[in-house]
Coordinates of C-alpha atoms in Angstrom, one line a residue:
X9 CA 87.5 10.0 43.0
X10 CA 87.0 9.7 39.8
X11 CA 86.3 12.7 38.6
X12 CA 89.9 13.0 39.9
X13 CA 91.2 10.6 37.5
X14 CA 90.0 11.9 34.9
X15 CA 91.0 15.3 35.5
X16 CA 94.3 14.0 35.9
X17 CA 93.9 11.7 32.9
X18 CA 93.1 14.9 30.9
X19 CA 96.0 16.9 32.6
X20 CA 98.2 14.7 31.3
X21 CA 97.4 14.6 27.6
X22 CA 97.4 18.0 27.9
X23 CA 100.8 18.1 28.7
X24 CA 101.7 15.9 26.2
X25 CA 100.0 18.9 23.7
X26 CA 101.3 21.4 25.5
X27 CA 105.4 20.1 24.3
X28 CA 103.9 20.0 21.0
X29 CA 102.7 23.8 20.9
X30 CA 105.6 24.8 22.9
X31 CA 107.3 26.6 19.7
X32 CA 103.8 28.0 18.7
X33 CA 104.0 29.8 22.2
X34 CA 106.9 30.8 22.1
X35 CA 106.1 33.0 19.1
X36 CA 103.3 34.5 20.7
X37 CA 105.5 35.7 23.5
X38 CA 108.1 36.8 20.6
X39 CA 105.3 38.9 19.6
X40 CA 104.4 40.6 22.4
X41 CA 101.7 38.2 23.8
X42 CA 101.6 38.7 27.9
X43 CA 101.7 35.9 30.4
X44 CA 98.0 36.4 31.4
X45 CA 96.3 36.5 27.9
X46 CA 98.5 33.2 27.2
X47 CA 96.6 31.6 30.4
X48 CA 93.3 33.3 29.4
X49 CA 93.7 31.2 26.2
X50 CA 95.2 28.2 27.6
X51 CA 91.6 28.3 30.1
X52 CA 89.0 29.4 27.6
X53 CA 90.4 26.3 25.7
X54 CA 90.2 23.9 28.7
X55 CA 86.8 25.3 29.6
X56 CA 85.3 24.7 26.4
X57 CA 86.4 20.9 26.7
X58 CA 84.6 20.5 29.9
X59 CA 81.6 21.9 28.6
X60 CA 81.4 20.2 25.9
X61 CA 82.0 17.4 28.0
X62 CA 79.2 18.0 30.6
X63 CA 76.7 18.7 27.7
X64 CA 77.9 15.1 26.6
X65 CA 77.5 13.5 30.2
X66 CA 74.1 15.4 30.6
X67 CA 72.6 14.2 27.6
X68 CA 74.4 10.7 29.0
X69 CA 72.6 11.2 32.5
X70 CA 69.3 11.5 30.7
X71 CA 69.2 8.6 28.8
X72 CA 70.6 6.3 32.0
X73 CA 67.6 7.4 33.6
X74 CA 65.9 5.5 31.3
X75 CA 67.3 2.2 32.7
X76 CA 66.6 3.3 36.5
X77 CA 63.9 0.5 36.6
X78 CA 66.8 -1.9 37.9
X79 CA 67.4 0.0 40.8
X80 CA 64.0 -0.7 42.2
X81 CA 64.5 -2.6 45.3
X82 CA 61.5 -4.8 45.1
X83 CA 60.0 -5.6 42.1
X84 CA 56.6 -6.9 43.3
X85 CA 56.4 -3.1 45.1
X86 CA 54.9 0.2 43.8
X87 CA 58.3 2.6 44.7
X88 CA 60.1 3.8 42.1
X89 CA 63.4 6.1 43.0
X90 CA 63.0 9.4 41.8
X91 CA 65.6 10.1 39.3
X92 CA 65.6 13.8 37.4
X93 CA 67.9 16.0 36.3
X94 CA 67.2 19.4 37.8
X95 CA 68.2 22.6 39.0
X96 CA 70.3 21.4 42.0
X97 CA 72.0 19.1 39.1
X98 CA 72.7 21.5 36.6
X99 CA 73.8 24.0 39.6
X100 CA 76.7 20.8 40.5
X101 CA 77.3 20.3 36.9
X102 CA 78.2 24.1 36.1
X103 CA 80.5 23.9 39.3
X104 CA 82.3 20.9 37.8
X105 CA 83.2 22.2 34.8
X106 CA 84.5 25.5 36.5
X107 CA 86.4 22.9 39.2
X108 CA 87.5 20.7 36.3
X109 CA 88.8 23.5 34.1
X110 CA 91.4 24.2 37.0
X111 CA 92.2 20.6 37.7
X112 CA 93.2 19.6 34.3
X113 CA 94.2 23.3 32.9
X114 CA 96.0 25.1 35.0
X115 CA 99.5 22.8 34.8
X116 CA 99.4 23.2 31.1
X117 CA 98.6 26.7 31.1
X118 CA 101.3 27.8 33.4
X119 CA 104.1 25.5 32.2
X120 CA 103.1 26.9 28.6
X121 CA 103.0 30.6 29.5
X122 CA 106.5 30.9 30.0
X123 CA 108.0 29.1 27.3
X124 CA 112.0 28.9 27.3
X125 CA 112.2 31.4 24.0
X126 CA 115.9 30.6 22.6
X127 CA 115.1 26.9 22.9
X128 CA 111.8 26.8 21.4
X129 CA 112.3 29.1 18.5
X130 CA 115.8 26.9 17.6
X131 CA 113.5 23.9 17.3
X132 CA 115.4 22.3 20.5
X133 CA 112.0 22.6 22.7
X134 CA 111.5 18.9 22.6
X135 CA 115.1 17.8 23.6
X136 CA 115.7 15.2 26.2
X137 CA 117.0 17.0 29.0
X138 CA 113.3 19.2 28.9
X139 CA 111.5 16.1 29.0
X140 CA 113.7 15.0 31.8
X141 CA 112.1 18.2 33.6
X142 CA 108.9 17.9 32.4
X143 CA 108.1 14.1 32.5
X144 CA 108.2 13.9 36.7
X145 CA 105.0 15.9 36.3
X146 CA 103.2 13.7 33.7
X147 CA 104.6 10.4 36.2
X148 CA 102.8 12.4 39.6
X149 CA 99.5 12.9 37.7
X150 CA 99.6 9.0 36.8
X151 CA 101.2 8.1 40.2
X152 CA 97.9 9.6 41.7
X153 CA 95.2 7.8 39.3
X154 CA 96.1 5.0 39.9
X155 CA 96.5 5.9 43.9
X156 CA 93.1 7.0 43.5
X157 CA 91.7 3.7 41.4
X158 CA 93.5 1.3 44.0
X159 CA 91.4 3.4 46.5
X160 CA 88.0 2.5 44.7
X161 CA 89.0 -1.2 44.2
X162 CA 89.5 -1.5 47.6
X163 CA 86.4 -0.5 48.4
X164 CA 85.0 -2.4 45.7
X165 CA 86.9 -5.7 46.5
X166 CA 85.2 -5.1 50.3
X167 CA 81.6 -4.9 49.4
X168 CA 81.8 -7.8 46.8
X169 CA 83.5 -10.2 50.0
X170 CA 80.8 -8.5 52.4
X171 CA 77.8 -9.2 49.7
X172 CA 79.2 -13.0 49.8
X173 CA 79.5 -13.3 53.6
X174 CA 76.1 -12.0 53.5
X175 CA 74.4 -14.6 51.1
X176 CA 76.1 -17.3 53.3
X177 CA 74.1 -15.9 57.0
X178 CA 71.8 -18.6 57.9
X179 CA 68.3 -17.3 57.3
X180 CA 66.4 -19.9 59.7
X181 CA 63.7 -20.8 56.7
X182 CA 64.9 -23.1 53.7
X183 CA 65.1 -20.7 50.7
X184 CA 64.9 -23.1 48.1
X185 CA 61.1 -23.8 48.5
X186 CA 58.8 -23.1 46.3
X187 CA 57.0 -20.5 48.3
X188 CA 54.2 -17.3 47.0
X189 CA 54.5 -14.9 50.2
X190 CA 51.1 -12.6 50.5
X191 CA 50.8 -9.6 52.7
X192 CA 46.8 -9.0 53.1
X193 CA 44.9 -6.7 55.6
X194 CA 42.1 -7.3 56.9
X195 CA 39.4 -4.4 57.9
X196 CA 37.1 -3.4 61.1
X197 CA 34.3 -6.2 61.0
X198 CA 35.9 -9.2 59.7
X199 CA 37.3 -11.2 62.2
X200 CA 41.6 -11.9 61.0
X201 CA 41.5 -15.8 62.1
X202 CA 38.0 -16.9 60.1
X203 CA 38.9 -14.7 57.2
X204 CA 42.6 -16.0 57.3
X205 CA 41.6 -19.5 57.5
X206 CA 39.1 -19.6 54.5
X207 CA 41.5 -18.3 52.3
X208 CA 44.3 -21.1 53.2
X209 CA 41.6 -23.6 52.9
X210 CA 40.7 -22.6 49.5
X211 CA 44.1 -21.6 48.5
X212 CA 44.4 -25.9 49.8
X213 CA 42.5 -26.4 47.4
X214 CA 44.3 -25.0 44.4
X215 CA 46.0 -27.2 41.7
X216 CA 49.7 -27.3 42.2
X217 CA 49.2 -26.1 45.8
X218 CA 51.1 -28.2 48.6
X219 CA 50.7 -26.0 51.5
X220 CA 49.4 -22.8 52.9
X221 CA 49.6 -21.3 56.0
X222 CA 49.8 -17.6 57.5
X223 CA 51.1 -15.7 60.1
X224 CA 51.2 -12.1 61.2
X225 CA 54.2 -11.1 59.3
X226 CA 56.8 -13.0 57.6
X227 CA 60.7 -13.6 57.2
X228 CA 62.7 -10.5 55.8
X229 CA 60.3 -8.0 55.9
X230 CA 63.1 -5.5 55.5
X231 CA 62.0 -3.8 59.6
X232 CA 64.1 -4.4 62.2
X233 CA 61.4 -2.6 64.9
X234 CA 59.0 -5.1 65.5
X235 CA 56.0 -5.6 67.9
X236 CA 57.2 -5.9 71.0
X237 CA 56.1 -7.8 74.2
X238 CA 56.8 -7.3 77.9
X239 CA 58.4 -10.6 79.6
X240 CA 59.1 -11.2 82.6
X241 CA 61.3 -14.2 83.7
X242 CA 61.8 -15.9 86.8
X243 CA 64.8 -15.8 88.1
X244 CA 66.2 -13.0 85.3
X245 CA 67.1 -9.8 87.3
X246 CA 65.9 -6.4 85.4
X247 CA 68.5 -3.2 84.6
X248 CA 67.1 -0.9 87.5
X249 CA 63.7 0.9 86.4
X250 CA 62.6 -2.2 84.2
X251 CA 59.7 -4.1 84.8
X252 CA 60.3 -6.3 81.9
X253 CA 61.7 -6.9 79.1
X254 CA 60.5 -6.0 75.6
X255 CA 60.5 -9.4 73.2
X256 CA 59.9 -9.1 69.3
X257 CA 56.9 -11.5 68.2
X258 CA 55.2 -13.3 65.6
X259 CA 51.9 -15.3 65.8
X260 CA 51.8 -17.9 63.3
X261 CA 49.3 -20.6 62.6
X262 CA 50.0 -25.1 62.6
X263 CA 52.2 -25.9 59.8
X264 CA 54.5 -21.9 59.2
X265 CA 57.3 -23.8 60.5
X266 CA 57.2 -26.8 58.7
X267 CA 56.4 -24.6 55.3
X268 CA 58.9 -22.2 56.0
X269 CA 61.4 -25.3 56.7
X270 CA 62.1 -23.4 59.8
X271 CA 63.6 -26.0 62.6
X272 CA 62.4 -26.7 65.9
X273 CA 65.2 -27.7 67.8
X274 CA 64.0 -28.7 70.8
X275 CA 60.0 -29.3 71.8
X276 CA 57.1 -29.6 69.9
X277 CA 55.2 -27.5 67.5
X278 CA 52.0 -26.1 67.9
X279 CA 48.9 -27.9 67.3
X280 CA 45.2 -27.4 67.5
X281 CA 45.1 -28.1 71.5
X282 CA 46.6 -24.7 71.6
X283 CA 43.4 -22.6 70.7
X284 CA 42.2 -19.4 72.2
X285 CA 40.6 -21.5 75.2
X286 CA 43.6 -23.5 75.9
X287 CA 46.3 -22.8 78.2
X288 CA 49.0 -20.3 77.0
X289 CA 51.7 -21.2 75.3
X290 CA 55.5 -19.5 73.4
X291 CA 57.7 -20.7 71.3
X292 CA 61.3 -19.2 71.9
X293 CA 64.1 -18.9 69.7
X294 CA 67.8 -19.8 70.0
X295 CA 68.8 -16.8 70.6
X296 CA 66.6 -16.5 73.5
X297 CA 67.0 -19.6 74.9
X298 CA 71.1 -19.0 75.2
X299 CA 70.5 -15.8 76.5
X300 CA 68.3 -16.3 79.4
X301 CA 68.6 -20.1 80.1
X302 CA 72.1 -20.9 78.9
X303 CA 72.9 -23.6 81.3
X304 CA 69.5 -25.0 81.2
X305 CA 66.9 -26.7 79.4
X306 CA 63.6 -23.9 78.9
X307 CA 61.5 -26.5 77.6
X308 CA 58.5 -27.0 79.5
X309 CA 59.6 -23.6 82.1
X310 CA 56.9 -20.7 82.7
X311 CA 57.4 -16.6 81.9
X312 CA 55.2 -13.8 82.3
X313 CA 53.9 -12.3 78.8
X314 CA 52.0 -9.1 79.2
X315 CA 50.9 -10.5 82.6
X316 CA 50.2 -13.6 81.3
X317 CA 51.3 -16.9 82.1
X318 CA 53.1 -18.6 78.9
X319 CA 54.5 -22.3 79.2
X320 CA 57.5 -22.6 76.4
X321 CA 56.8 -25.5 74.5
X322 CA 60.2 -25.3 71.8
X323 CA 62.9 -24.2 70.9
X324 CA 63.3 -22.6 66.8
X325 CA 66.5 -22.0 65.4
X326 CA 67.2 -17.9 64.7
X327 CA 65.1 -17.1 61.7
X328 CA 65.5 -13.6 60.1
X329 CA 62.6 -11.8 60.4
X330 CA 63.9 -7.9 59.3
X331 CA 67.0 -7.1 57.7
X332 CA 69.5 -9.3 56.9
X333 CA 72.1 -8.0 59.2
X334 CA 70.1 -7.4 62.0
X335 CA 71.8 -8.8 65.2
X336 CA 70.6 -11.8 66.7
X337 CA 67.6 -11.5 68.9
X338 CA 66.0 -12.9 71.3
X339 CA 62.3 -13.6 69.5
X340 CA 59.2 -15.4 70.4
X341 CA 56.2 -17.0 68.3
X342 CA 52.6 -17.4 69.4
X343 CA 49.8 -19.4 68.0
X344 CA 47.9 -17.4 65.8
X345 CA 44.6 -18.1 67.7
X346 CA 46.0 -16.9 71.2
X347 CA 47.7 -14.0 69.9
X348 CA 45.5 -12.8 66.7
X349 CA 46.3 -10.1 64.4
X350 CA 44.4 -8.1 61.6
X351 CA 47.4 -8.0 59.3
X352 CA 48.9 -11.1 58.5
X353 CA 51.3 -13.0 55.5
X354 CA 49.5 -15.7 53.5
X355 CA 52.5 -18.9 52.9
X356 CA 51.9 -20.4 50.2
X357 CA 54.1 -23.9 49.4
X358 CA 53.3 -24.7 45.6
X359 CA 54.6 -27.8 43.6
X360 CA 56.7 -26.3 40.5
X361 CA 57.0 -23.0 39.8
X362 CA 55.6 -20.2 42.2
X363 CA 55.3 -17.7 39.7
X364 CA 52.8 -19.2 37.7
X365 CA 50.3 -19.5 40.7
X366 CA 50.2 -15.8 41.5
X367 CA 47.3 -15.2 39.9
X368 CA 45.2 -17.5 40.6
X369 CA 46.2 -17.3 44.1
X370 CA 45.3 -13.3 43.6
X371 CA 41.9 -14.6 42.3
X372 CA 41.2 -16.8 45.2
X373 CA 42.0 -14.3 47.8
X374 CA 39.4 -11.9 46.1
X375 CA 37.2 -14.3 45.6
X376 CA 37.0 -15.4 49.4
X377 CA 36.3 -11.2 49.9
X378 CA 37.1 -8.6 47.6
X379 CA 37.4 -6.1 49.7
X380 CA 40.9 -7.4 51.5
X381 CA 43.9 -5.5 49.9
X382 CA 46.8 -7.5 48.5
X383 CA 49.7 -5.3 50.0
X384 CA 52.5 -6.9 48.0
X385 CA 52.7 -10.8 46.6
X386 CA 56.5 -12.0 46.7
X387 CA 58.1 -15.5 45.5
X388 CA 61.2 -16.5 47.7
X389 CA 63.4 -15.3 44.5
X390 CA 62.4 -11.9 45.1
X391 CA 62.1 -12.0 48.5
X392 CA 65.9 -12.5 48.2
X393 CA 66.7 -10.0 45.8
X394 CA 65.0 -7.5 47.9
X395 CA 66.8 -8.6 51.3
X396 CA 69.8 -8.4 49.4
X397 CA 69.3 -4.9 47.5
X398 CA 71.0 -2.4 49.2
X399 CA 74.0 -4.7 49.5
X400 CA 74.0 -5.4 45.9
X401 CA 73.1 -2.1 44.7
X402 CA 75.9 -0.2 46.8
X403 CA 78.8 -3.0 45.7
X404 CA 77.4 -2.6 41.9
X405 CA 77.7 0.7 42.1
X406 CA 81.2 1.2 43.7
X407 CA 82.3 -1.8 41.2
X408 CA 81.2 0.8 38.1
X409 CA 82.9 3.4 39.4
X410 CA 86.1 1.6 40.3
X411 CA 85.9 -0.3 37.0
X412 CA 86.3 3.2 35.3
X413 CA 88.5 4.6 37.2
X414 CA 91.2 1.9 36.8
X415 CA 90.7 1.9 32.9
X416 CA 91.0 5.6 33.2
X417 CA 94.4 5.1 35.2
X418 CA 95.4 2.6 32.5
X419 CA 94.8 4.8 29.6
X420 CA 96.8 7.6 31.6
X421 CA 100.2 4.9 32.7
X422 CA 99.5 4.0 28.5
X423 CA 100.0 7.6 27.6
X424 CA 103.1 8.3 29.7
X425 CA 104.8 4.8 29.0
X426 CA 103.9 5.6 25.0
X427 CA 105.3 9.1 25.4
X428 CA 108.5 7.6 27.2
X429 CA 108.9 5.1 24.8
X430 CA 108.6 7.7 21.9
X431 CA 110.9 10.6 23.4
X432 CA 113.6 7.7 24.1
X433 CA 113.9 6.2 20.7
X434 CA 117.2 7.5 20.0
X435 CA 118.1 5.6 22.9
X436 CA 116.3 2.4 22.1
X437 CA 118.0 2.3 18.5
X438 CA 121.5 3.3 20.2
X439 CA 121.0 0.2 22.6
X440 CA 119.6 -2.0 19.9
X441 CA 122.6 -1.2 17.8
X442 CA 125.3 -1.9 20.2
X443 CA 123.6 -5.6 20.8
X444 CA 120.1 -5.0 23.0
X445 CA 117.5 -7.5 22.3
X446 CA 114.3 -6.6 21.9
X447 CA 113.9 -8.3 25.6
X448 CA 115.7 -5.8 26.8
X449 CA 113.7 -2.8 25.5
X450 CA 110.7 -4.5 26.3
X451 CA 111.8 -5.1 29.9
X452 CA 113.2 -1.6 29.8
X453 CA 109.7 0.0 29.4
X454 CA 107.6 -2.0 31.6
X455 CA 109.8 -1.3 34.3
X456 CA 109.3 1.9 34.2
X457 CA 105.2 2.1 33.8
X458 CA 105.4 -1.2 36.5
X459 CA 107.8 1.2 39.5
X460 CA 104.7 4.0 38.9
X461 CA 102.3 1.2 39.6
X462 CA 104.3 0.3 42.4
X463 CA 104.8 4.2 43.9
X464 CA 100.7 4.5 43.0
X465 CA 99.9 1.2 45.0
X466 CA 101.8 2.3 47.7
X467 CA 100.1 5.6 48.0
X468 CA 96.6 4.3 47.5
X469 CA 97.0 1.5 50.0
X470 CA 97.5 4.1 52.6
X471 CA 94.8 5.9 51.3
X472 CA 92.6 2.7 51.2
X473 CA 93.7 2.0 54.7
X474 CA 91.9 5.1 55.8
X475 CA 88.8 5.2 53.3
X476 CA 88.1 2.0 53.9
X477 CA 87.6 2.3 58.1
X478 CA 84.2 4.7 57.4
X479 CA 82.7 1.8 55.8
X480 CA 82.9 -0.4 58.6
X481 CA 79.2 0.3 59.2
X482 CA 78.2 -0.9 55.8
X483 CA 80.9 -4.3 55.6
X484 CA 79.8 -7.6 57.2
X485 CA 82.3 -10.5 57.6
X486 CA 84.9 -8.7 56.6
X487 CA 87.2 -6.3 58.3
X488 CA 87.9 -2.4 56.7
X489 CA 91.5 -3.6 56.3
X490 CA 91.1 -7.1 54.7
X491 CA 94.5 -8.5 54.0
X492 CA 92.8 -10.4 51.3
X493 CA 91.3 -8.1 49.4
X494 CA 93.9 -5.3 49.4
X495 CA 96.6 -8.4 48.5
X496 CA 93.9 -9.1 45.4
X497 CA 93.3 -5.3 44.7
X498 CA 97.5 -4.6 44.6
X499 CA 97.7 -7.7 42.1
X500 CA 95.3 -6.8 39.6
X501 CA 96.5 -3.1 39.8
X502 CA 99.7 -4.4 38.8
X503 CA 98.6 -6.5 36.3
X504 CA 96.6 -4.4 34.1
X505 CA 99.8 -2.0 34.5
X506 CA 101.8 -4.3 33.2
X507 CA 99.1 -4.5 30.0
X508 CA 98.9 -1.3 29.7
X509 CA 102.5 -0.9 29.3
X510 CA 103.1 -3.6 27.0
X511 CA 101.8 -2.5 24.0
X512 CA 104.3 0.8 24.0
X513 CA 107.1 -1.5 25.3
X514 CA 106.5 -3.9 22.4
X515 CA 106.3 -1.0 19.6
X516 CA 109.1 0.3 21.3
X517 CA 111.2 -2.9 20.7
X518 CA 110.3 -3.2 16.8
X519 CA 112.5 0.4 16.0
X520 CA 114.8 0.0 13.5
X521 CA 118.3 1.1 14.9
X522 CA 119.1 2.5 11.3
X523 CA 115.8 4.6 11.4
X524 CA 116.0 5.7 14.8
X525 CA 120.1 7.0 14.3
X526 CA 118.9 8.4 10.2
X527 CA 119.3 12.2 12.0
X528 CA 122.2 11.6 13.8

């Protein structure tokens, strides 16, 4: 889209210098110069401007790549995008030009290959009633940039409101602790719980440590396939060929809830009664509980887990655990020591700032064993940033690219209001003589670069209207048709319109009648 707009951005400043070499083709023609060697000059011109321009936006490309480092989605994580210019871009690039060349070339080339010959070569090439004929063309091209930018801010404006409605989804864990998250492994012959629980009781231990816990994995680990266990439930009837039904799960150890500032609603927590030998025992969430119980109480009721009799001892509010738009759930939590697992996230709740602590908390786990790999150490900060990276990164990017297309539609609607503004200002002195105010001609020229804005945010609102209904799968909170955010996007359209045209409007007001009536 907008390449688009700028291909119509150029088409239309080539217009503007094709009226101006109208008299310079006409001679040619005088001469004997045929239609097609006119338009194989007219093309060879236009394609050196787009090479020279995709040399420039190479050597552009190049040096972005430079700066790719804030695309990484997590920066406590070894992945780096893999960003290069190669053959398959060079292969697009050469393509563009070609496709470009046409775009912004052709409608110069052909309106200047048969130049009106008595006209031009009297000098009368440029009078109004040409640009009368010629203008519409120059007002379609603008008409359809900003179409096209109205298009992209729509888009844009959707993503930003869905990126908002996003950072407002309750994540079931408070994320204004000050909280180090550690994903550790352990290996074949160290048993998970003894190894786990050393290193939370050193970690304990730790100046400016408050709190730390574990469990197998941890909020927002980016999956939304997790582990899975087979419940049965008395009383729930099963789709026909199920035998039960497969429940995500976390095992966590006393205190993740109360570190995490995750809520138990209803119940208790777990405590050190529930150990390996002790009867079995789940914690449900919300979700669950609304699902499968929702006129009753589950507290203190019996499932089937794996075979296993589990008593429900609470009810937790819905916590995140994958993505951050995953649906909600139904999701249960075991103790760690009934439900062990050789992976597992270290929780540590520090006193000031979480940051600080990472390396000595890196020192303690390898000093506990060396041989236990730190996976990937997180603070809630970038925990957040990475939950929230491909919503940001897909909005920032849109924004860029509707940010430049609207300043290249401005640039256009301030080309065709100027060149309005200048091929009328016979007119503008005639009016100012017989007793206009410079109100009037300023009023005059806006309204014309404001009824293209108006014509280009009509289009582009139907177009919108269609664009916008593929994102759906990438919006959340708000609808592909926001009322709200195409209102905004057809305000600030308008708006920087209306700047864009008054600068010409307001030169166009300071013409001296007496100048502008010296020829006549």
């Amino acid at each position: 889209l907008v390449l688009l707009i700028a291909c119509a951005n150029v088409a239309g400043l080539m217009l503007a210098r094709a009226e101006a070499r109208r008299s310079e083709f006409a001679v040619r023609t005088a001469l004997g110069a045929g239609r097609g060697r006119l338009l194989r000059q007219l093309l060879t011109e236009s394609i050196l401007l787009s090479s020279v321009s995709a040399a420039l936006g190479l050597a552009l490309t190049w040096l972005l790549i430079r700066f790719q480092g804030v695309f990484n989605p997590m920066p406590a994580f070894p992945l780096r995008l893999d960003m290069r210019v190669g053959g398959q871009t060079l292969i697009f690039t050469a393509v563009a030009v070609l496709a470009t060349t046409i775009l912004f070339g052709l409608a110069p080339a052909l309106g200047l290959s048969k130049p009106d010959l008595v006209s031009s070569l009297k000098g009368t090439g440029r009078t109004v009633g040409q640009s009368k004929r010629r203008l519409p063309l120059r007002n379609v091209l603008v008409v359809g940039q900003i179409a096209l930018s109205v298009v992209l801010l729509a888009a844009t404006g959707l993503l930003l409101r869905s990126l908002l409605f996003s950072m407002r989804i309750p994540l079931g864990f408070d994320d204004q602790k000050q909280l180090v998250l550690a994903q550790i492994s352990t290996y074949e012959g160290r048993p998970s719980e003894a190894l786990f629980l050393e290193i939370a009781e050193k970690l304990r231990a730790l100046p400016g440590v408050k709190q730390a816990t574990f469990a197998m994995r941890g909020p927002l680990t980016g999956f939304e396939d997790g582990a899975t266990r087979k419940v049965s439930i008395p009383g729930v009837e099963m789709a026909q060929g199920q035998e039960a039904i497969p429940v995500k799960f976390n095992s966590v150890w006393f205190d993740y809830f109360r570190t995490m500032g995750t809520r138990i609603l209803k119940g208790r927590d777990f405590s050190s009664v529930d150990g390996p030998s002790g009867p079995k025992v789940v914690l449900i969430n919300e979700t669950m509980a609304q699902r499968y119980w929702p006129n009753d109480d589950p507290v203190g009721k019996h499932l089937r887990v794996d075979g296993k009799d589990c008593e429900i001892i609470g009810i937790t509010e819905r916590a995140i655990m994958g993505k951050i738009h995953e649906s909600p759930e139904p999701y249960m939590y075991f103790p760690f020591s009934q439900a062990p697992s050789g992976d597992g996230m270290l929780i540590v709740e520090t006193v000031s700032d979480p940051g600080g602590l990472i390396p000595a908390i890196r020192k303690t786990i390898h000093g506990v064993d060396s041989n236990v790999p730190i996976i990937e150490m997180l603070t809630v900060p970038q925990l957040m940033h990475s939950a929230f990276w491909e919503d940001r990164i897909t909005a920032g990017l849109v924004g860029m690219l509707g940010i430049a297309g609207i300043f290249l539609a401005a640039v256009g609607l301030y080309g065709v209001v100027s060149y309005l503004a200048y091929r009328r200002s016979h007119e503008m002195g005639v009016r100012m003589a017989l007793g206009a105010q410079k109100r009037h001609i300023v009023a005059l020229v806006l309204g014309h670069g404001f009824k293209l804005a108006v014509a280009g945010i009509a289009i582009g609102m139907i177009g919108a209207f269609a664009v916008t209904r593929l994102m759906s799968s990438m919006l959340y909170g708000v609808k592909p048709n926001d009322p709200v955010t195409f209102a905004a996007t057809a305000c600030a359209v308008i708006a920087i319109a209306l700047l864009a045209s008054y600068v010409p409007a307001a030169r166009a007001a300071r013409v001296e009648p007496v100048v502008a009536l010296r020829y006549e």
